[in-house]
XYZ file of C-alpha atoms in Angstrom:
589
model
C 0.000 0.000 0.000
C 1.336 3.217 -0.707
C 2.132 5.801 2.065
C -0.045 9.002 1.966
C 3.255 10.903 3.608
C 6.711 10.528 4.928
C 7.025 11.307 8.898
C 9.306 14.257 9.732
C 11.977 13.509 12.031
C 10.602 14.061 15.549
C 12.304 16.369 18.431
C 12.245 16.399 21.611
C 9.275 17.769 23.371
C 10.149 21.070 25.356
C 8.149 21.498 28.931
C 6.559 24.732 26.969
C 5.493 22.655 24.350
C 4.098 20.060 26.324
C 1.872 22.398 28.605
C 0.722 23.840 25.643
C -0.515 20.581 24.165
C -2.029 19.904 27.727
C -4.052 23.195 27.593
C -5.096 23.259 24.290
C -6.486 19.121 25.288
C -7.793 20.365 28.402
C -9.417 22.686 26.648
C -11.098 20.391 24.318
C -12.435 17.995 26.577
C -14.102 20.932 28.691
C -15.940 21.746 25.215
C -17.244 18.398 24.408
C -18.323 18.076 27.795
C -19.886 21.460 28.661
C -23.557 22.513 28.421
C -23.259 24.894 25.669
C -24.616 24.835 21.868
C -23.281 22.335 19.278
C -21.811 24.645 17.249
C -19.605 26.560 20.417
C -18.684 23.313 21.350
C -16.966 22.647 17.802
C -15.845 26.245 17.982
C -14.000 25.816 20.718
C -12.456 22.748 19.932
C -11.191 23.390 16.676
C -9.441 26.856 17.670
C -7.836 24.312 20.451
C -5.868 22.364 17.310
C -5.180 25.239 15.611
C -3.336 26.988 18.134
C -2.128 23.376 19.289
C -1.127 22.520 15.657
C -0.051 26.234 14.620
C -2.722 26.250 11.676
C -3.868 29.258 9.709
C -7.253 27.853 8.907
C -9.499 24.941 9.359
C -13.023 23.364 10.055
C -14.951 20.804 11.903
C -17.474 18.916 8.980
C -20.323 16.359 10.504
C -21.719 13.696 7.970
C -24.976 13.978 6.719
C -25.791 10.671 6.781
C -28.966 10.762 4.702
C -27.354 12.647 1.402
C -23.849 11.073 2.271
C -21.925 14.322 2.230
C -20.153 16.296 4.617
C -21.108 19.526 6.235
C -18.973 22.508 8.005
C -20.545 22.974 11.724
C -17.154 25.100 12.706
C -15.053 27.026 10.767
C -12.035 29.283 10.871
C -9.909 31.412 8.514
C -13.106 30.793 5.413
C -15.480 32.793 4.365
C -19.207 32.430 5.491
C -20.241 31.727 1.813
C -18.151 28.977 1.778
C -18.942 27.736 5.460
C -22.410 27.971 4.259
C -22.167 26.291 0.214
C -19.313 23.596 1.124
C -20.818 20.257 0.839
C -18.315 17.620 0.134
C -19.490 14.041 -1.045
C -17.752 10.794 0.970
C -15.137 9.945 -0.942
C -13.996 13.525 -2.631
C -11.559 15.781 -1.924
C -9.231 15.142 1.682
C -12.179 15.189 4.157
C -14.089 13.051 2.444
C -11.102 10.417 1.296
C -10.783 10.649 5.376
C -14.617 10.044 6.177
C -14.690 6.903 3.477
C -11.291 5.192 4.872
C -11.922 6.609 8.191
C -7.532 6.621 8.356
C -6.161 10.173 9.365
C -4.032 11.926 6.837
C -0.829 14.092 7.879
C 0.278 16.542 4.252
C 3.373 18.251 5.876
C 4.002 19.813 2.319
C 2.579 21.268 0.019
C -0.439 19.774 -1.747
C -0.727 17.236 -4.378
C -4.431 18.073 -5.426
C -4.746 15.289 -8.092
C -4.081 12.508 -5.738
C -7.773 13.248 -4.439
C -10.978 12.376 -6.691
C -13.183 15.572 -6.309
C -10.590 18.219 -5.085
C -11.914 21.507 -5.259
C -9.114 24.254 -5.963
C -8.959 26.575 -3.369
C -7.928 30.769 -3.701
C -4.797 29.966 -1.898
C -2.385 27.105 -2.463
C -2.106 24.744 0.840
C 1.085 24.323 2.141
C 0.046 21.560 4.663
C -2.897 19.914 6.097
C -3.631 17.746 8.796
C -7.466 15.679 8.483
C -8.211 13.646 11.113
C -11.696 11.300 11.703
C -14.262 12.217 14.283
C -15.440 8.933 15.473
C -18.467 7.789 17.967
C -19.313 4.310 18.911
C -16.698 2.949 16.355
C -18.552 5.175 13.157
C -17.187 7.842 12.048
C -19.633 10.905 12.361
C -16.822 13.830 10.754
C -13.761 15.076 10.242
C -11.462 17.821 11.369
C -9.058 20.192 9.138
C -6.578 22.102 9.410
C -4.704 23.335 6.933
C -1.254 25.747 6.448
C -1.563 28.462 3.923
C 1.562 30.434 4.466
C 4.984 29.017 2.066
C 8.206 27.832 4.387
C 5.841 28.341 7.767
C 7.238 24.897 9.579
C 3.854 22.789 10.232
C 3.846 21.270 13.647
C 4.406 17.206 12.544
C 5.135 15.807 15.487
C 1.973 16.752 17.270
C 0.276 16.224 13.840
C 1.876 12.499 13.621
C 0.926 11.978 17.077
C -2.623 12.474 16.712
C -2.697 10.394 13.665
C -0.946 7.713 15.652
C -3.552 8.048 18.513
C -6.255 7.634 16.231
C -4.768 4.614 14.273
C -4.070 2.838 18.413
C -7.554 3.837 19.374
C -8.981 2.046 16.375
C -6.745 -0.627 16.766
C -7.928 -1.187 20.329
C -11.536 -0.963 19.695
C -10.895 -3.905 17.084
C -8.764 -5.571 19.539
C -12.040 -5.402 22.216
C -13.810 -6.396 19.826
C -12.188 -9.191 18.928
C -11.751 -10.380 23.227
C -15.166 -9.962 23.171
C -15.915 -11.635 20.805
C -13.435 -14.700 21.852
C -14.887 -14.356 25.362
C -18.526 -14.724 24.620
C -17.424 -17.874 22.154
C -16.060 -19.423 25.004
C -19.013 -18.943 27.417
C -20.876 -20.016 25.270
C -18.523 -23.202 24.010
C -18.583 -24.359 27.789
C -22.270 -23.853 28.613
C -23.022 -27.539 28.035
C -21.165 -30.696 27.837
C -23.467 -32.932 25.126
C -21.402 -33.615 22.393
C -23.954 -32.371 19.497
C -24.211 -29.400 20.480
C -20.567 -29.013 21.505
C -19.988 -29.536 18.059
C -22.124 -26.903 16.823
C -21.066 -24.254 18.890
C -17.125 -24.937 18.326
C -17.911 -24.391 14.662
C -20.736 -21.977 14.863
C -18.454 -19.882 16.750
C -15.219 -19.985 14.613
C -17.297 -18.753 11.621
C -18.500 -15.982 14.152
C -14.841 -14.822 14.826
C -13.730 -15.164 10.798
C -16.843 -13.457 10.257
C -17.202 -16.316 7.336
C -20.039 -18.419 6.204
C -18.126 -21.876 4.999
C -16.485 -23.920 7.326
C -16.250 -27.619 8.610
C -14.764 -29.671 12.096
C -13.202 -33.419 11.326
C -12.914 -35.015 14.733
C -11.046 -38.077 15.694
C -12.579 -41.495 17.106
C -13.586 -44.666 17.433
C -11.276 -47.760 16.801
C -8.425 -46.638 15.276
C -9.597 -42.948 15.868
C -10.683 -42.658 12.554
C -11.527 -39.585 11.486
C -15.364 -38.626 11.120
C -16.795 -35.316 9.816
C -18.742 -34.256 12.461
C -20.134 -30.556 11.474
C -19.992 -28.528 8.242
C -21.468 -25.500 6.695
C -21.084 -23.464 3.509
C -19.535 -26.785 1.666
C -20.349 -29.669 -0.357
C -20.434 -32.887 1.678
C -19.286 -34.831 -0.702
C -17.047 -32.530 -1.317
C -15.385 -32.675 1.762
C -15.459 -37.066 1.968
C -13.416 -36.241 -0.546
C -11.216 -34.661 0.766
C -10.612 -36.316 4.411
C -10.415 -39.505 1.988
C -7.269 -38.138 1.058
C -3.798 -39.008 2.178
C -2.349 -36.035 2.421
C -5.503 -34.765 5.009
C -4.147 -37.058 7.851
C -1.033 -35.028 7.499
C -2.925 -31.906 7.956
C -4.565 -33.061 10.838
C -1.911 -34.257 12.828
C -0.043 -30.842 12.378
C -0.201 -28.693 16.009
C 0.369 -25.488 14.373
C -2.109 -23.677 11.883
C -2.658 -24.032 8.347
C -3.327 -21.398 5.694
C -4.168 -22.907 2.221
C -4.111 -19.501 0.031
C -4.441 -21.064 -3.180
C -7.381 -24.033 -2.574
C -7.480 -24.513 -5.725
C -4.377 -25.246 -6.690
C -4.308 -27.442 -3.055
C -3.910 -31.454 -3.861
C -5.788 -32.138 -0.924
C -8.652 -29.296 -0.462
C -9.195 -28.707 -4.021
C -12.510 -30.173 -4.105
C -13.677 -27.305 -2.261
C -12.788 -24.768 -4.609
C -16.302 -24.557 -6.031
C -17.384 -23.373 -2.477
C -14.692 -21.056 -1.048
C -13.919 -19.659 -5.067
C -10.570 -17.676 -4.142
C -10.680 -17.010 -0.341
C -7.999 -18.177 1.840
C -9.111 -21.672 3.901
C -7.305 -21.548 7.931
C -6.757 -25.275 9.496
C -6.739 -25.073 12.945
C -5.780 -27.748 15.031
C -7.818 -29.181 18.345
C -5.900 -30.430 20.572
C -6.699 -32.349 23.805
C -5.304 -31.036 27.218
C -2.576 -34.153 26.774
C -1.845 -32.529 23.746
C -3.186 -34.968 21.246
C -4.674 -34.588 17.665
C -8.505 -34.684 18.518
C -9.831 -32.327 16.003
C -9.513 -29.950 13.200
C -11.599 -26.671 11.923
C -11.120 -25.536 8.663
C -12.732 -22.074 8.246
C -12.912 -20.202 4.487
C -11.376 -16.398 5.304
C -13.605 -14.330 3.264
C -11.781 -10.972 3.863
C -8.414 -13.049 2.653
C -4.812 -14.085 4.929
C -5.909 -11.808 7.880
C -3.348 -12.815 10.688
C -5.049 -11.368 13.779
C -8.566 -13.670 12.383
C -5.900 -16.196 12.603
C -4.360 -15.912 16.106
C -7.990 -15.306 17.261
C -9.338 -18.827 15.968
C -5.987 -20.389 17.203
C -6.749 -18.963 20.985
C -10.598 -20.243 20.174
C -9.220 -23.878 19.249
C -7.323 -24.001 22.516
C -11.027 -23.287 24.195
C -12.590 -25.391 21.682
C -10.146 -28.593 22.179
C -10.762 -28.756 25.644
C -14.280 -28.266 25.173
C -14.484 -31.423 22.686
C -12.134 -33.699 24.936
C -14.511 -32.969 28.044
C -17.847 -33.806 26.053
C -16.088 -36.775 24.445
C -15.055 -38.019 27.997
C -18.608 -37.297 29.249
C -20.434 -39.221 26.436
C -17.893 -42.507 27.032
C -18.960 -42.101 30.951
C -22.559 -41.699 30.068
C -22.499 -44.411 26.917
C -20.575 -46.852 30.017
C -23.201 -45.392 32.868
C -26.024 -46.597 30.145
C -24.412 -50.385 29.851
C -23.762 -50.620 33.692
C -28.056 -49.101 33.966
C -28.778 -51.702 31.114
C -26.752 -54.804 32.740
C -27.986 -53.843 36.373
C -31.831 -53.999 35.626
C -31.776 -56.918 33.215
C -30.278 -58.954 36.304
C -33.429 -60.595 38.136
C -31.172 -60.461 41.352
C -31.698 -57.238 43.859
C -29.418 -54.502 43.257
C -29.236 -51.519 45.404
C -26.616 -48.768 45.009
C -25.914 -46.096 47.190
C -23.478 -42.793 47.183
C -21.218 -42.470 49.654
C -23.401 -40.052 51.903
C -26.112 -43.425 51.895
C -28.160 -41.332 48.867
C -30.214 -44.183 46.593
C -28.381 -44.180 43.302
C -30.058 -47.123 41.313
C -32.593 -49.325 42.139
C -33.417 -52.603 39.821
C -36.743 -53.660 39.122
C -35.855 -56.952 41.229
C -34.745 -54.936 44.190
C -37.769 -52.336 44.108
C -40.698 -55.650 43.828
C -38.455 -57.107 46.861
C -38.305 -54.292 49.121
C -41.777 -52.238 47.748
C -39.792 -48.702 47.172
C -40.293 -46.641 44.357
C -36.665 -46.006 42.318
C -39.198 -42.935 40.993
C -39.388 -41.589 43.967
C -35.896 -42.644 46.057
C -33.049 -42.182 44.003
C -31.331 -39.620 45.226
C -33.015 -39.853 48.920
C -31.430 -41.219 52.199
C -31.580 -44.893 52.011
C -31.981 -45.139 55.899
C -35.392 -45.973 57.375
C -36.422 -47.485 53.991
C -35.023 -51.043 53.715
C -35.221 -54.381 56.294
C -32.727 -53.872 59.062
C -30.296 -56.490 57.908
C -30.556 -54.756 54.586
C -29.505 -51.759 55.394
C -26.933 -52.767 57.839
C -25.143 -54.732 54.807
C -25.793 -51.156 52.684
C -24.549 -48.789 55.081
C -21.651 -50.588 56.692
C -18.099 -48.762 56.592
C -16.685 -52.658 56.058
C -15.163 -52.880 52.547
C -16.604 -56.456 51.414
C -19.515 -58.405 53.404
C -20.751 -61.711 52.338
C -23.851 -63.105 54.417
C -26.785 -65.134 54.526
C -29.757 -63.732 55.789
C -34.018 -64.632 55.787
C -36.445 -61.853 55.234
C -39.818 -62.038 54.807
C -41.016 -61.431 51.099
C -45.181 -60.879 51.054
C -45.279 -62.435 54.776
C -43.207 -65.801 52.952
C -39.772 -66.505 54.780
C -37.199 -66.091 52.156
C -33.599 -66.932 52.155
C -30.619 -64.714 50.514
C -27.190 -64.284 50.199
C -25.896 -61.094 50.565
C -22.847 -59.583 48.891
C -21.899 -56.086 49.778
C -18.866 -54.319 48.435
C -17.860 -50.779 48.158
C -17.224 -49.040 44.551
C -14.472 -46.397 44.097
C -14.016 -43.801 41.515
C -10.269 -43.668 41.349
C -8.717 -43.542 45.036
C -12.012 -41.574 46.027
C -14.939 -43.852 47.543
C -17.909 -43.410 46.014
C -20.505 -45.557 47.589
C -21.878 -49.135 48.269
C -23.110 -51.920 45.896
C -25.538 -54.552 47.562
C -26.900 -57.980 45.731
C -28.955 -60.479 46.908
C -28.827 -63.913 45.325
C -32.404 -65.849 46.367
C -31.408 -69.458 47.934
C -34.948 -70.576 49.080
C -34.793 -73.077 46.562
C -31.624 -74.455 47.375
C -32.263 -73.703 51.300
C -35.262 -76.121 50.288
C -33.749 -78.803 48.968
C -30.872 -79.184 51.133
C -33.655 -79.665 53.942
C -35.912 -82.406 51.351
C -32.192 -84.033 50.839
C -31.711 -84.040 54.702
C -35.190 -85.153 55.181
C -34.611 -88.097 52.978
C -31.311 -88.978 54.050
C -32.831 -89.352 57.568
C -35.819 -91.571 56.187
C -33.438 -93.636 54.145
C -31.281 -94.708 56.745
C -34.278 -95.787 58.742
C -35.395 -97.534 55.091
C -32.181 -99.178 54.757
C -32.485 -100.929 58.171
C -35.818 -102.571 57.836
C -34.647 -104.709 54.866
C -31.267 -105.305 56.622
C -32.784 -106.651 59.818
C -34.916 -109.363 57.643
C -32.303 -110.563 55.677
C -30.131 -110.996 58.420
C -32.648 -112.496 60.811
C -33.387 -115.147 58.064
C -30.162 -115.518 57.247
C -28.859 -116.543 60.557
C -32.070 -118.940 60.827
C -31.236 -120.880 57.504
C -27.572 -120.607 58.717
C -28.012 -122.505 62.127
C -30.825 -124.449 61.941
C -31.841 -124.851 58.198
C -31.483 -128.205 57.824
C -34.068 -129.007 60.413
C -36.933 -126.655 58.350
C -39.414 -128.474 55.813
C -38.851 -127.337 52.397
C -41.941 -125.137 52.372
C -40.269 -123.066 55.031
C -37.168 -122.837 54.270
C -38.492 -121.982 50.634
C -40.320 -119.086 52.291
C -37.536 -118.301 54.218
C -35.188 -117.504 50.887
C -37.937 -115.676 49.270
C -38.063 -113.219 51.668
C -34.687 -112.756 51.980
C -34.905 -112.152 47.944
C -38.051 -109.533 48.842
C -35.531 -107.450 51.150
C -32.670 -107.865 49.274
C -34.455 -106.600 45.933
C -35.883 -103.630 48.058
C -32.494 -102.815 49.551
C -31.168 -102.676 45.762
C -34.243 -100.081 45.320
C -33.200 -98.047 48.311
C -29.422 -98.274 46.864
C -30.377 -97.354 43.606
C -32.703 -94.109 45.056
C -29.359 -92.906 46.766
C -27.601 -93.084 43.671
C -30.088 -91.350 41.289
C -30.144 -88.488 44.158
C -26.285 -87.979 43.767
C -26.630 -87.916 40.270
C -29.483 -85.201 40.222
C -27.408 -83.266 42.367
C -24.247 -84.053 39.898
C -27.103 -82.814 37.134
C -26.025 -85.895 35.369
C -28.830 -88.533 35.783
C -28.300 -90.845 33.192
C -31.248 -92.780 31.319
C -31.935 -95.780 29.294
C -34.594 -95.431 27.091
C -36.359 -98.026 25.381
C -40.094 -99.243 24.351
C -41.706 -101.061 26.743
C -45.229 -101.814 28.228
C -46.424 -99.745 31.048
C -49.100 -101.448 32.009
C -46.440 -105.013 32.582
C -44.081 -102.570 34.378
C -46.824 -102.027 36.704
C -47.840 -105.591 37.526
C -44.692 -106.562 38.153
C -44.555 -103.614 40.976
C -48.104 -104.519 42.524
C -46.551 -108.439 42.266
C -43.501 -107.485 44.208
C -46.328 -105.515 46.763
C -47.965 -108.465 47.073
C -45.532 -110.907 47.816
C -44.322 -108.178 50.711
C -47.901 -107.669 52.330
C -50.666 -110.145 51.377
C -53.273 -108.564 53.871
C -53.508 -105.523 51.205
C -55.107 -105.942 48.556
C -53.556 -103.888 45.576
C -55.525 -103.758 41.827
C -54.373 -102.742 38.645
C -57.396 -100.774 36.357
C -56.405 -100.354 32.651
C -58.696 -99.328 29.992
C -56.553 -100.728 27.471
C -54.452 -103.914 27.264
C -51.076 -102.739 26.451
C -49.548 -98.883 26.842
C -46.532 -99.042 24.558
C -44.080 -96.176 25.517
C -40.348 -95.141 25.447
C -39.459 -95.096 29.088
C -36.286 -95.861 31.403
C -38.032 -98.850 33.076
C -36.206 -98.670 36.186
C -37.064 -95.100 36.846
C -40.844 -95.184 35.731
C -40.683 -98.578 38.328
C -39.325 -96.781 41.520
C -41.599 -93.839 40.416
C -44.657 -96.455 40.835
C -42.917 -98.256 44.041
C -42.542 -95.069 45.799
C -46.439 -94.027 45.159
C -47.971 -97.291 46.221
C -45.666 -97.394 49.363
C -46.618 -93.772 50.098
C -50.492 -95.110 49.951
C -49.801 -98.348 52.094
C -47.885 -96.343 54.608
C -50.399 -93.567 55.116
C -53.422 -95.638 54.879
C -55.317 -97.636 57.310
C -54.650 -101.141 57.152
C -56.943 -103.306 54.938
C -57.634 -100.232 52.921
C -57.620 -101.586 48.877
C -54.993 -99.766 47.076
């Protein structure tokens, strides 16, 4: 760009000098601020710079918004037919070059009249000039002149020069506000929430904000692998930009920890696809990075006002913001994508599961555990868990013990129930952060260790009857046999066959019991007739206890079926001696 003027070399300030420039500024600002008319106000305050500035003539000219020109509201050294005709259009002429760039301009020499579209000659040359902006609320609302009319007359530069510099730091700093601002309110506004979605659309939402640009996109890394996914976009093709991650060269890009500026995307072997949608503006990579420091994202954002490095350094002190942001929504959809699969695995269990915090809070409550204990997971999570469960319950719950295992009996809808009960604390970390209980239901077993005692204890008294026969009639046969007819000695042997055949039944009933336990009973099936399988039971009854009489009914002959004979015949032995046992004597069976 070319410079407007060449700075004079600057001297240093005298104490007059500098007293003077504080008056004449003093001077000013008890103008602006006084209650007097507009136009004394600008009176005053441009005969301030002219005396501060050592000018022969100048004017204070406020913009006419509505017709675009400017107009003189304070004058000195022109004529009141000028003061009153001068309108200059924005854009003509010095003061209104200065109103259209809004950048002050410092002539310390004479004139060069062409250099300005519009100029209008003047009756005397000028020698030097000095326009500067008048600017409200970041617009600029005039201008201020003052110009040197007399040859050789030395124009004060330095205090010229310094209130061009002033305005061009002032303007500087607004932007710069601006611009924290605008970073500040992007990063209020990036941390206001911690779902991922929206995370997303505020990291890009807002870097588009800060390039003031329309076309943009954000490639995160995930997954297995950490592949890289295009999570948000805007402004660009979509298949545009598959494209493009698709490409090699883009996992180079990505993995960069500095910034990116592709001037030429077309030309680009990896963004070129997007040259349709950004035409000839400048695309910025920024990297995300993770607090660690690891690739976990990348913004590209099209710079529509072209290689603007302060846009840049802005968007790279967003991405820090904006990485950190990502990482902690990422973290907090794995905990609540791992809270969901602990929720899903607890209440599919059909066992009890209580959870408390580690102030005794409710924290989850399973569908087995809330039927058990009639509370309402609707209504207690999050309450005090004391007062609401059985006493042994909350004993196991609440206990400062790190692992309990225990059997204990409550009673379930006024039924005695048995349980084991495991309690164990959880941690977070090193921190403790509560207590699991579960409660495994043993009734059943509880049960059937009792039937197995029960049986045990009727067995053994089983077992003896048969024993006591066959040895009484074996030590008959043994010391007096010969002397017995055959009739009784016949007898004698059959009922020693009778107990010993019932002994093998007894044997054989301990046996399948051990293997039911082993859950290995084995079977032999085969076809056979039910209705001869049950004769030959009655037979054996009969042979036993002749003073019962014992009939077989069948509506049919024959009953053909595949059956383990042995089983289905200690299934029948077992009901008729249930019905002679528990029947009064002489009773038909």
């Amino acid at each position: 760009m070319r410079r407007l003027f060449t700075p004079q070399p600057q001297e240093p300030a005298t104490p007059s000098a500098t007293n003077d420039e504080l008056a004449a500024f003093l001077e000013a600002s008890r103008a602006a601020n006084e209650p007097a008319d507009l136009p004394t106000r600008l009176q005053t305050i441009l005969s301030a710079a002219l005396r501060l500035l050592g000018g022969d003539e100048g004017s204070v000219q406020l913009l006419d918004e509505t017709g675009g020109v400017l107009e003189i509201a304070a004058a000195s050294g022109i004529s009141d037919e000028l003061v009153r005709s001068e309108r200059v259009p924005v854009g003509h002429g010095i003061s209104g070059h200065v109103a259209a760039t809004g950048q002050a301009l410092l002539l310390p020499s004479a004139v060069d009249v062409q250099r300005f579209v519009g100029f209008v000659e003047k009756e005397r040359e000028i020698h030097g000039a000095v326009c500067v902006p008048l600017r409200a609320r970041g617009r600029t609302i005039g201008v201020l002149n003052v110009d040197i009319m007399s040859p050789g007359r030395r124009f004060f530069a330095d205090n010229a020069a310094l209130a061009i510099q002033n305005s061009k730091l002032l303007g500087d700093a607004e932007r710069y506000a601006r611009e924290l601002e605008g970073l500040r309110g992007a990063s209020v506004r990036l941390a206001a929430t911690l779902d991922i979605e929206q995370v997303g659309d505020a990291a890009l939402g807002e870097a588009l904000g800060l390039a003031s640009s329309t076309s943009g996109f954000l490639v995160l890394a995930g997954g297995v692998g950490r592949s890289l996914e295009l999570a948000r976009f805007k402004g660009l093709s979509k298949q545009a930009l598959r494209s493009v991650i698709a490409t090699p060269g883009f996992r180079t890009c990505f993995d960069r920890t500095d910034a990116i500026i592709i001037r030429q995307v077309a030309e680009d072997p990896v963004f070129g696809p997007l040259t349709d949608d950004v035409g000839d503006w400048p695309l910025a990579l920024i990297p995300l990075r993770s607090a660690e420091g690891a690739a976990g994202g990348l913004l590209g954002v099209a710079l529509p006002r072209g290689e603007d490095a302060r846009v840049v350094r802005t968007l790279t002190t967003f991405a820090l913001e904006a990485g950190l942001a990502l990482t902690n929504a990422m973290l907090y959809s794995e905990i609540l994508t791992r809270e969901e699969e602990l929720e899903t695995i607890v209440f599919s269990v059909r066992l009890p599961i209580l959870l408390v915090d580690d102030h005794g809070r409710f924290r989850a409550i399973n569908p087995a555990a809330a039927e058990t204990f009639r509370i309402s997971p609707d209504f207690e999570l999050g309450q005090p868990a004391r007062g609401k469960l059985p006493k042994p319950i909350e004993e196991l719950l609440l206990d400062e013990n790190e692992d309990v295992l225990r059997e204990i009996t409550l009673a379930v809808d006024g039924t005695p129930r048995a349980f084991r009960a495991r309690a164990s604390r959880v941690s977070v970390g090193k921190a403790r952060g509560g207590r699991v209980l579960a409660l495994d239901d043993v009734t059943a077993e509880r049960e059937l260790e009792q039937r197995k005692a029960d049986f045990l204890a009727v067995i053994g008294h089983e077992l003896r009857t048969p024993l006591t026969i066959i040895k009484g009639f074996s030590s008959t046969l043994r010391r007096r046999g010969h002397e017995m007819d055959d009739a009784a000695r016949s007898d004698a042997l059959e009922r020693v066959g009778v107990q010993a055949e019932r002994l093998e039944r007894l044997i054989e009933d301990l046996l399948y019991v051990s293997r039911i336990e082993a859950s290995r009973p084995p079977l032999h099936i085969a076809w056979d007739d039910l209705v001869e399988v049950g004769k030959r039971v009655i037979d054996e009854f009969r042979r036993r206890d002749l003073s019962r009489p014992i009939t077989l009914r069948t509506s049919v002959p024959q009953i053909p079926l595949q059956m383990d004979k042995t089983k289905v015949e200690q299934i029948i032995y077992h009901l008729i001696d249930n019905v002679v046992k528990y029947s009064d004597a002489g009773t038909p069976v």
